[in-house]
Amino acid sequence: MQYFNTDSLSILMLGALAVVLVPVLIHSLIYFRDFKATAKRTSVYFAALAVLTAALAFGYTANHIVLTWVFTEITTLAAGVLIYHHRDALALEAVWKYIFVCAISVTLIFVGILFWSLALIHCGSSDLSYANLTLHQQQMNPLWLKLGYIFIFAGFTAKMGLFPMFTAGIDAKDNAPSPVSAMLSAPLVNLGFTGIYRSYAVLALSPDGSWARVMMVATALLTLFIATTYMVKIRNYKRMLAYSSIEHSALVILGICFGKAGIMAALLHLLMHSLVKSGLFLQMPQLAKTYGTKMMDSMGGYLKLNPTGALTLLLGLFSITAIPPSGMFITELKIFIAMLASGHWYVMVLCALFLTVLIWAICKSIISVIFLPMAEEDELKAPKIKVSPAENICILILFIGAIYLGYFCPGYINELISDASGLIF
Amino acid sequence: MKEILLVLFIFSIVLTAMVNRLRTYVKLLAFQGLVLFALSFIELDEITPANLAWISIETLLFKSVAVPWFLFHLINRNKITREAEPFLPHFASLIITVLIIAASYALTTLINDLNADRISFVTALSTLFFGLYFICSRRKILSHLIGYIIIENAVFILTLSIGNEMPLLVNLGVLLDIFASVLLMGFFAGKIGDVFKTDDISSITSLRD
């Protein structure tokens, strides 16, 4: 077991995976009860889910950069099988794009790793574990270090959902079954983050650390800009959540660029995002049963049709847009304060601008689903299957868990986060 | 000897840019596998049954036999023979490939303290960029898969030119991953042929915002 260790970062990520996995499994069972599938498809689904979970767990705990690479690739393969669950033309298109873009991105990561190994040989060492790479950060050739980091960062953006490789994830989350979308937008995003964070730790304190931060801030701002522009016109519930995921990934990347306070806030933000986003995706089957579509234009009057679901969705809306009582309000505030404290007020102003438009766009869509009456022709088409209020229990637990983490974060989680930020500072 | 092999490899890349039959692409891939076997055979420090078996599996069995066989199987099943209408004419393609090789060479000469073997490095870099260009300029889904395999070959040469030995377990994981992704992509490429009744990427655009 020399290639794996459980440091604070991996414990946090494993914890988030465990917490998200239970509702995902329960809702998978509900999903198969409501949307019948053949026995073969069901068994393929659960087998692929098990492979995905195992690959994620190994990926978080790997202490050798090539092993992180290997398990990132395995998540692509397992996720591909899951995305193809519906076996129709749209699912096929989504899975082809997802696997292809991810395979290319993961190859880019490997090229980056080779560049780092070139720099490492020059220092008379060959062990590509993160600890050894960090040890040699001062002696490695800056050119190879920077070039390698660009490739590694660009490759992991496919998993985390950042510019330039975010596109694959959007189509995948749109067409996968909702419990799978929850896995893709929470634990899998965390794996992308783990890869980026551990590689960033390698060069954060070297002379090229500030160069890496400039590159990451620029990428994150560009991602926020893209998320904002798409969000304004988006009508599909699942695509809206997918774009909201890339928005939060961008905020987390911004957080880790601004000192220890920023890193701690970013890590907590990532954990809460895992809970809230998976909860929102798990709400989708209820909307599908009520309206028979993903398009929010054809929805309305959710409060009358499914009161419990509507109130849960409202709490989810507050949570994801970081409107108090959302826990994410606290972490976003802390990230903004970290930006101001390091004198980068213009980054904060840009972020605040983008976030204002984003929050307006999400609120407009979801509030119209909950409160506005449905159009008449949609009223006739909607299947309006009765949904049991008990289906909201898991989702509510996830949302309330995120609020609890934000306001009353338990001491041991704080310690873990502080220790994980010690990888860099 | 090594230089000759690398030049042969570059030659296969230039040829890939010029031809338009899918079967020829696959034959060229098998040829690249042979060149890679010879290259890694030269690079061996000592010849033991273990590492001889390892490089044979990695290059001969995997790159020259298994993958080409699988691609031929896909071509037969989908009944496609040629790469009709690439986005650019072949002459332009050839010019761009030569430019890519020249640019990679220029880039490598700019780096003073390159610790890797220079010609291998140029070959790897130009193959990598050529693979990306190949994917962007072709329409057939199978050509995209072939472009991905070309990029994997580039990474293989890059690994050789850097010469950092990774632990066997790690190496095994890398090989298995690439094999599995080629298989899975091939499976879905075949499915796309069945479902959409086309193998043209420009007709698969129903997912958008």
XYZ file of C-alpha atoms in Angstrom:
634
model
C 0.000 0.000 0.000
C 2.949 2.335 -0.507
C 1.072 4.174 -3.259
C -1.909 5.217 -1.136
C -2.215 7.254 2.013
C -5.048 8.881 3.861
C -4.140 12.492 4.492
C -6.656 15.135 5.577
C -7.625 16.066 2.022
C -8.465 12.489 1.089
C -10.424 11.977 4.316
C -12.536 15.051 3.542
C -13.159 13.889 -0.027
C -13.902 10.314 1.052
C -16.337 11.696 3.622
C -18.144 13.722 0.972
C -18.231 10.667 -1.294
C -19.718 8.509 1.463
C -22.342 11.100 2.385
C -23.405 11.610 -1.238
C -23.320 7.926 -2.157
C -26.064 6.835 0.265
C -28.776 9.155 -1.156
C -27.564 8.346 -4.676
C -28.058 4.627 -4.044
C -31.476 5.140 -2.428
C -32.597 7.346 -5.310
C -31.187 4.859 -7.823
C -33.563 2.289 -6.343
C -36.455 4.769 -6.568
C -35.382 5.560 -10.129
C -35.521 1.911 -11.153
C -38.892 1.518 -9.438
C -40.397 4.418 -11.438
C -38.550 4.068 -14.749
C -38.417 0.364 -15.455
C -35.269 -1.111 -16.982
C -34.305 -4.646 -17.953
C -32.457 -6.782 -15.411
C -29.313 -6.625 -17.536
C -29.302 -2.837 -17.708
C -29.942 -2.597 -13.969
C -27.024 -4.861 -13.153
C -24.712 -3.018 -15.570
C -25.777 0.260 -13.918
C -24.957 -0.870 -10.386
C -21.720 -2.581 -11.425
C -20.527 0.580 -13.163
C -21.554 2.650 -10.129
C -19.449 0.376 -7.912
C -16.438 0.709 -10.247
C -16.884 4.491 -10.331
C -17.025 4.694 -6.535
C -13.946 2.508 -6.089
C -11.973 4.489 -8.680
C -12.961 7.751 -6.965
C -11.873 6.458 -3.560
C -8.502 5.249 -4.896
C -8.075 8.472 -6.862
C -8.531 10.625 -3.727
C -6.045 8.604 -1.695
C -3.313 8.031 -4.315
C -0.043 9.694 -3.352
C 1.641 9.061 -6.698
C 0.652 11.405 -9.522
C 0.534 8.633 -12.141
C -1.880 6.634 -9.991
C -4.176 9.648 -9.702
C -3.996 9.645 -13.497
C -4.848 5.937 -13.768
C -7.904 6.223 -11.542
C -9.072 9.419 -13.250
C -9.102 7.454 -16.505
C -11.038 4.612 -14.888
C -13.704 7.077 -13.708
C -14.122 8.150 -17.352
C -14.757 4.560 -18.438
C -17.196 3.788 -15.603
C -19.006 7.115 -16.056
C -19.273 6.384 -19.788
C -21.174 3.185 -19.121
C -23.468 4.999 -16.678
C -24.176 7.898 -19.050
C -25.171 5.390 -21.757
C -27.884 3.968 -19.483
C -30.848 5.117 -21.633
C -29.339 3.478 -24.760
C -30.897 6.100 -27.071
C -29.395 8.416 -29.673
C -28.996 11.383 -27.301
C -27.282 9.257 -24.666
C -24.982 7.859 -27.334
C -24.020 11.324 -28.510
C -23.399 12.464 -24.940
C -21.303 9.430 -24.057
C -19.210 9.652 -27.220
C -18.421 13.322 -26.580
C -17.749 12.670 -22.893
C -15.377 9.743 -23.391
C -13.567 11.385 -26.274
C -12.981 14.740 -24.602
C -12.027 13.065 -21.318
C -9.623 10.649 -23.028
C -7.852 13.542 -24.767
C -7.748 15.567 -21.533
C -6.383 12.647 -19.570
C -3.673 12.175 -22.215
C -2.768 15.846 -21.764
C -2.357 15.170 -18.032
C 0.035 12.348 -18.882
C 2.110 14.640 -21.125
C 2.282 17.113 -18.233
C 3.434 14.340 -15.897
C 6.168 13.395 -18.393
C 7.394 17.000 -18.464
C 7.578 16.993 -14.671
C 9.439 13.724 -14.714
C 11.928 15.307 -17.154
C 12.483 18.145 -14.688
C 12.812 15.656 -11.851
C 15.501 13.558 -13.575
C 17.566 16.721 -13.836
C 17.537 16.910 -10.026
C 18.723 13.313 -9.792
C 15.451 11.816 -8.670
C 12.832 9.721 -10.399
C 10.055 9.081 -7.875
C 6.864 10.803 -9.041
C 5.078 10.781 -5.689
C 3.622 14.135 -4.643
C 5.876 14.268 -1.583
C 9.031 13.827 -3.645
C 7.875 16.331 -6.284
C 7.186 18.937 -3.588
C 10.578 18.228 -2.044
C 12.327 19.136 -5.298
C 10.147 22.108 -6.230
C 12.944 24.639 -5.756
C 15.448 22.766 -7.941
C 13.220 21.716 -10.839
C 13.697 23.527 -14.122
C 11.051 26.306 -14.117
C 10.226 25.872 -17.809
C 9.325 22.192 -17.473
C 7.576 22.802 -14.186
C 5.331 25.469 -15.712
C 4.737 23.627 -18.982
C 3.864 20.458 -17.097
C 1.465 22.291 -14.810
C -0.396 23.847 -17.760
C -0.969 20.392 -19.256
C -1.981 18.816 -15.939
C -4.328 21.680 -15.074
C -5.919 21.707 -18.536
C -6.453 17.956 -18.348
C -8.107 17.966 -14.946
C -10.497 20.758 -16.013
C -12.498 18.078 -17.877
C -13.301 16.398 -14.555
C -13.682 19.521 -12.448
C -15.677 21.466 -15.012
C -13.620 24.531 -15.867
C -12.669 26.300 -19.069
C -11.503 24.851 -21.565
C -12.699 21.234 -21.182
C -16.007 21.733 -19.349
C -18.223 20.998 -22.383
C -18.100 17.207 -22.113
C -19.452 17.194 -18.582
C -22.437 19.417 -19.441
C -23.890 17.064 -22.087
C -23.123 14.061 -19.907
C -24.943 15.443 -16.851
C -27.874 16.429 -19.053
C -28.409 12.933 -20.468
C -27.364 10.613 -17.656
C -29.970 9.325 -15.153
C -30.311 11.895 -12.360
C -28.511 9.854 -9.636
C -25.566 9.526 -12.051
C -25.626 13.273 -12.737
C -25.391 13.738 -8.966
C -22.265 11.526 -8.913
C -20.755 13.356 -11.897
C -21.273 16.803 -10.434
C -20.222 16.131 -6.847
C -17.649 13.355 -6.122
C -16.197 13.427 -9.644
C -15.725 17.210 -9.483
C -13.928 16.582 -6.185
C -11.558 14.143 -7.914
C -10.709 16.802 -10.503
C -10.128 19.226 -7.645
C -7.925 16.722 -5.792
C -5.747 16.356 -8.896
C -5.448 20.105 -9.412
C -4.904 20.838 -5.714
C -2.183 18.238 -5.205
C -0.343 19.345 -8.355
C -0.733 22.998 -7.390
C 0.824 22.131 -4.023
C 3.920 20.972 -5.910
C 4.682 24.397 -7.302
C 2.737 26.726 -5.011
C 5.783 27.730 -2.969
C 8.322 27.647 -5.789
C 9.240 30.889 -7.611
C 6.595 29.985 -10.214
C 3.764 29.847 -7.690
C 2.532 33.346 -8.475
C 2.584 32.558 -12.200
C 0.344 29.538 -11.564
C -2.023 31.687 -9.516
C -2.376 34.269 -12.285
C -3.142 31.480 -14.766
C -5.714 29.902 -12.453
C -7.463 33.194 -11.637
C -7.736 33.977 -15.353
C -9.183 30.518 -16.100
C -11.649 30.762 -13.227
C -12.869 34.213 -14.268
C -13.309 33.027 -17.849
C -15.269 30.010 -16.582
C -17.491 32.271 -14.489
C -18.096 34.456 -17.530
C -19.084 31.433 -19.650
C -21.353 30.052 -16.929
C -23.058 33.443 -16.636
C -23.669 33.895 -20.354
C -25.155 30.417 -20.756
C -27.181 30.582 -17.572
C -29.159 33.626 -18.740
C -30.774 31.813 -21.664
C -30.882 28.259 -20.373
C -34.267 26.488 -20.120
C -33.232 22.924 -19.295
C -33.199 22.144 -15.541
C -30.306 19.651 -15.675
C -28.133 21.802 -17.951
C -28.755 24.735 -15.623
C -27.452 22.684 -12.689
C -24.469 21.577 -14.777
C -23.547 25.189 -15.553
C -24.029 26.070 -11.901
C -21.456 23.336 -11.125
C -18.817 24.971 -13.287
C -19.598 28.291 -11.584
C -18.868 26.789 -8.162
C -15.732 25.013 -9.442
C -14.480 28.392 -10.640
C -15.157 29.930 -7.208
C -13.238 27.099 -5.523
C -10.256 27.589 -7.850
C -10.359 31.336 -7.104
C -10.390 30.505 -3.404
C -7.226 28.405 -3.478
C -5.337 31.269 -5.152
C -5.744 33.695 -2.244
C -3.858 32.566 0.829
C -4.627 30.140 3.637
C -7.979 31.741 4.512
C -9.062 31.417 0.884
C -7.982 27.774 0.686
C -9.880 26.845 3.855
C -13.023 28.585 2.600
C -12.642 26.909 -0.812
C -12.374 23.427 0.687
C -15.477 23.948 2.812
C -17.261 25.412 -0.206
C -16.430 22.300 -2.233
C -17.839 20.022 0.477
C -21.085 21.991 0.718
C -21.385 22.161 -3.044
C -21.171 18.340 -3.162
C -24.130 18.039 -0.798
C -26.333 20.734 -2.341
C -25.710 19.935 -6.003
C -26.332 16.210 -5.612
C -29.538 17.033 -3.719
C -30.748 19.273 -6.542
C -30.037 16.612 -9.171
C -31.910 14.030 -7.098
C -34.952 16.345 -7.204
C -35.105 15.920 -10.993
C -36.987 12.560 -11.080
C -39.822 14.183 -9.091
C -40.041 17.009 -11.624
C -39.978 14.429 -14.421
C -42.828 12.497 -12.820
C -44.879 15.676 -12.405
C -44.217 17.328 -15.775
C -42.675 14.638 -18.007
C -39.955 17.018 -19.263
C -36.692 18.716 -18.278
C -37.586 22.033 -19.874
C -38.513 24.654 -17.294
C -40.718 26.556 -19.767
C -43.255 23.735 -19.618
C -43.262 23.619 -15.818
C -45.205 25.702 -13.308
C -47.354 25.608 -10.201
C -45.043 23.073 -8.562
C -46.153 24.265 -5.121
C -49.696 22.996 -5.803
C -48.759 19.765 -7.549
C -46.045 18.620 -5.142
C -45.869 20.899 -2.066
C -43.107 19.015 -0.218
C -40.972 18.791 -3.332
C -41.533 22.483 -4.069
C -40.439 23.582 -0.583
C -37.379 21.323 -0.810
C -36.549 22.823 -4.185
C -36.918 26.319 -2.724
C -34.451 25.464 0.049
C -32.127 24.015 -2.603
C -32.437 27.229 -4.618
C -31.392 29.317 -1.608
C -28.554 26.911 -0.862
C -27.072 26.831 -4.364
C -27.300 30.588 -4.958
C -25.663 31.268 -1.569
C -28.573 33.338 -0.285
C -28.698 33.127 3.533
C -29.473 30.767 5.294
C -27.244 28.919 2.814
C -23.918 27.723 4.219
C -22.247 28.677 0.965
C -22.991 32.319 1.770
C -20.403 32.109 4.550
C -17.697 30.546 2.377
C -18.296 32.852 -0.591
C -18.020 35.780 1.804
C -14.762 34.359 3.167
C -13.370 33.892 -0.347
C -14.273 37.519 -1.160
C -12.638 38.715 2.065
C -9.493 36.723 1.183
C -9.423 38.452 -2.213
C -9.765 41.890 -0.612
C -7.166 41.084 2.044
C -4.604 40.270 -0.633
C -5.455 43.505 -2.469
C -7.167 41.934 -5.488
C -10.341 43.990 -5.264
C -10.882 43.961 -9.046
C -11.165 40.128 -9.062
C -13.780 40.423 -6.346
C -15.716 43.084 -8.258
C -15.764 40.936 -11.413
C -16.865 37.877 -9.445
C -19.612 39.772 -7.677
C -20.844 41.097 -11.015
C -21.005 37.632 -12.578
C -22.581 36.105 -9.494
C -25.324 38.747 -9.403
C -26.399 37.890 -12.952
C -26.120 34.153 -12.212
C -28.262 34.350 -9.099
C -30.875 36.415 -10.928
C -30.993 33.855 -13.769
C -31.302 30.784 -11.521
C -33.888 32.424 -9.251
C -35.985 33.587 -12.197
C -36.159 30.064 -13.643
C -36.798 28.104 -10.471
C -39.212 30.570 -8.884
C -41.334 30.505 -12.036
C -41.395 26.692 -11.797
C -42.549 26.801 -8.200
C -45.009 29.678 -8.136
C -46.217 30.648 -11.625
C -49.170 28.731 -13.124
C -48.580 26.347 -16.016
C -49.486 27.174 -19.620
C -52.683 25.452 -20.756
C -51.225 23.189 -23.426
C -48.549 22.016 -20.980
C -51.256 21.350 -18.409
C -52.775 18.754 -20.738
C -49.458 17.069 -21.529
C -48.102 16.796 -17.964
C -48.475 13.263 -16.527
C -48.845 14.635 -12.946
C -47.944 11.366 -11.257
C -48.383 11.661 -7.490
C -45.026 11.841 -5.695
C -44.631 10.562 -2.165
C -43.319 13.293 0.187
C -40.928 10.694 1.663
C -38.803 10.934 -1.506
C -37.594 14.315 -0.254
C -36.114 13.046 3.014
C -32.617 12.332 1.668
C -32.544 15.575 -0.297
C -33.568 17.608 2.755
C -30.885 15.910 4.849
C -28.283 16.892 2.230
C -29.443 20.541 2.148
C -29.644 20.857 5.935
C -26.243 19.184 6.240
C -24.776 21.903 4.028
C -26.326 24.642 6.173
C -25.026 22.945 9.318
C -21.510 22.762 7.829
C -21.621 26.465 6.997
C -22.762 27.814 10.343
C -21.787 25.199 12.934
C -18.844 23.474 11.279
C -17.750 20.749 13.751
C -14.252 21.105 15.215
C -12.831 17.962 13.635
C -13.881 19.020 10.128
C -12.281 22.412 10.727
C -9.104 20.671 11.839
C -9.101 18.458 8.752
C -9.612 21.462 6.476
C -6.881 23.413 8.202
C -4.552 20.427 7.913
C -5.427 19.929 4.229
C -4.644 23.573 3.517
C -1.246 22.815 5.086
C -0.362 20.993 1.864
C 0.215 24.479 0.453
C 0.683 26.831 3.413
C 19.685 3.077 -36.035
C 17.483 4.961 -33.664
C 17.470 8.009 -35.924
C 16.414 5.870 -38.885
C 13.530 4.448 -36.907
C 12.390 7.883 -35.804
C 12.541 9.176 -39.359
C 10.473 6.158 -40.418
C 7.944 7.100 -37.778
C 7.762 10.706 -39.005
C 7.374 9.291 -42.508
C 4.325 7.301 -41.401
C 2.842 10.494 -39.960
C 3.299 12.388 -43.217
C 1.753 9.489 -45.081
C -1.220 9.500 -42.713
C -1.809 13.125 -43.650
C -1.890 12.276 -47.362
C -3.953 9.113 -47.748
C -7.708 8.905 -47.420
C -8.558 5.236 -47.009
C -9.418 4.160 -43.500
C -7.775 0.787 -44.079
C -4.512 2.532 -44.933
C -4.689 4.496 -41.691
C -5.015 1.268 -39.760
C -2.119 -0.349 -41.651
C 0.008 2.710 -40.876
C -0.933 2.370 -37.203
C 0.228 -1.255 -37.240
C 3.464 -0.110 -38.879
C 3.943 2.516 -36.166
C 3.540 -0.268 -33.605
C 6.406 -2.172 -35.233
C 8.628 0.925 -35.223
C 7.801 1.499 -31.561
C 8.771 -2.092 -30.782
C 12.142 -1.650 -32.496
C 12.686 1.649 -30.679
C 11.961 0.247 -27.253
C 14.085 -2.826 -28.069
C 17.095 -0.574 -28.728
C 16.457 1.350 -25.532
C 16.557 -1.775 -23.350
C 19.456 -1.758 -20.881
C 19.650 -5.519 -20.695
C 17.705 -8.220 -22.448
C 15.874 -10.416 -19.976
C 12.821 -12.542 -20.772
C 10.736 -10.362 -18.465
C 11.307 -6.985 -20.073
C 11.353 -8.476 -23.562
C 7.914 -9.929 -22.892
C 6.784 -6.609 -21.464
C 7.721 -4.476 -24.477
C 6.380 -7.108 -26.883
C 2.995 -7.035 -25.192
C 3.016 -3.251 -25.040
C 3.946 -2.631 -28.679
C 3.717 -5.739 -30.879
C 0.677 -7.397 -29.401
C -1.248 -4.293 -28.410
C -0.337 -1.600 -30.950
C 0.362 -3.758 -34.037
C -2.101 -6.616 -33.660
C -4.945 -6.073 -31.209
C -5.903 -2.473 -31.997
C -5.589 -2.752 -35.819
C -7.577 -6.003 -35.764
C -10.277 -4.332 -33.730
C -10.364 -1.312 -36.065
C -10.609 -3.560 -39.144
C -13.488 -5.321 -37.460
C -15.248 -1.965 -36.951
C -14.603 -0.869 -40.544
C -16.019 -4.125 -41.905
C -19.062 -3.931 -39.700
C -19.865 -0.345 -40.634
C -18.972 -0.890 -44.303
C -16.923 2.266 -44.648
C -13.849 2.419 -46.789
C -12.684 5.911 -47.362
C -12.390 9.163 -45.531
C -14.709 11.146 -47.789
C -14.491 14.914 -47.715
C -12.042 15.905 -44.994
C -12.375 19.563 -44.033
C -9.152 20.410 -45.880
C -7.708 19.107 -49.161
C -4.831 16.653 -48.863
C -2.281 19.076 -50.186
C -3.100 21.597 -47.465
C -3.004 18.775 -44.955
C 0.494 17.855 -46.088
C 1.723 21.441 -45.843
C 0.281 21.783 -42.342
C 1.928 18.528 -41.234
C 5.302 19.701 -42.481
C 4.763 23.014 -40.704
C 3.917 21.154 -37.489
C 7.154 19.154 -37.722
C 9.183 22.296 -38.463
C 7.569 24.165 -35.580
C 8.251 21.299 -33.174
C 11.873 21.254 -34.288
C 12.177 25.013 -33.843
C 10.558 24.817 -30.411
C 12.971 22.118 -29.300
C 16.047 24.008 -30.440
C 14.895 26.956 -28.347
C 15.250 24.856 -25.195
C 18.900 24.908 -24.177
C 19.129 22.398 -21.404
C 16.902 19.698 -22.818
C 17.678 16.593 -20.794
C 15.913 14.308 -23.214
C 17.011 12.866 -26.494
C 16.398 15.697 -28.957
C 15.232 13.796 -32.049
C 12.885 11.585 -30.045
C 11.509 14.695 -28.438
C 10.868 16.391 -31.788
C 9.180 13.232 -33.095
C 6.985 12.941 -30.018
C 5.976 16.594 -30.049
C 5.168 16.691 -33.753
C 3.182 13.438 -33.502
C 1.224 14.861 -30.587
C 0.311 18.036 -32.450
C -0.360 16.087 -35.631
C -2.784 13.832 -33.731
C -4.699 16.880 -32.474
C -4.736 18.364 -35.979
C -5.883 15.035 -37.433
C -8.857 14.925 -35.049
C -9.849 18.488 -35.887
C -9.598 18.044 -39.657
C -11.460 14.752 -40.194
C -15.154 14.020 -40.076
C -15.404 10.285 -39.600
C -15.745 9.094 -36.037
C -13.300 6.274 -36.696
C -10.722 8.811 -37.857
C -11.137 10.532 -34.515
C -10.413 7.255 -32.774
C -7.329 6.811 -34.975
C -6.242 10.344 -34.059
C -6.496 9.388 -30.387
C -4.294 6.330 -30.946
C -1.734 8.483 -32.793
C -1.637 10.773 -29.737
C -1.090 7.701 -27.530
C 1.861 6.715 -29.752
C 3.270 10.222 -29.328
C 3.054 9.837 -25.567
C 4.837 6.483 -25.859
C 7.780 8.072 -27.707
C 7.823 10.913 -25.185
C 8.091 8.346 -22.384
C 10.989 6.686 -24.197
C 12.807 9.965 -24.816
C 12.556 10.937 -21.147
C 13.576 7.498 -19.956
C 12.186 7.753 -16.443
C 11.409 4.200 -15.412
C 8.101 3.970 -13.626
C 7.289 1.113 -11.261
C 5.849 -1.928 -13.047
C 2.512 -1.684 -11.277
C 2.047 1.905 -12.390
C 3.061 1.032 -15.957
C 0.560 -1.795 -16.009
C -2.210 0.545 -14.917
C -1.346 3.000 -17.684
C -1.396 0.286 -20.345
C -4.662 -1.220 -19.145
C -6.333 2.184 -19.106
C -5.361 3.000 -22.665
C -6.455 -0.423 -23.864
C -9.802 -0.127 -22.115
C -10.453 3.363 -23.459
C -9.681 2.307 -27.039
C -12.023 -0.664 -26.676
C -14.817 1.390 -25.159
C -14.492 4.182 -27.717
C -14.492 1.601 -30.494
C -17.630 0.056 -29.043
C -19.429 3.391 -28.993
C -18.127 4.349 -32.436
C -19.673 1.139 -33.776
C -22.927 1.963 -31.973
C -23.015 5.427 -33.540
C -22.740 3.779 -36.962
C -25.726 1.581 -36.109
C -27.950 4.176 -34.478
C -27.391 7.299 -36.564
C -26.800 5.381 -39.818
C -23.849 7.679 -40.359
C -20.245 7.964 -39.348
C -19.985 11.672 -39.977
C -19.383 13.795 -36.902
C -21.112 16.871 -38.385
C -24.486 15.130 -38.236
C -24.263 14.424 -34.498
C -25.144 17.810 -33.091
C -28.498 17.431 -31.389
C -27.126 18.282 -27.925
C -26.938 22.008 -27.461
C -28.178 24.768 -25.183
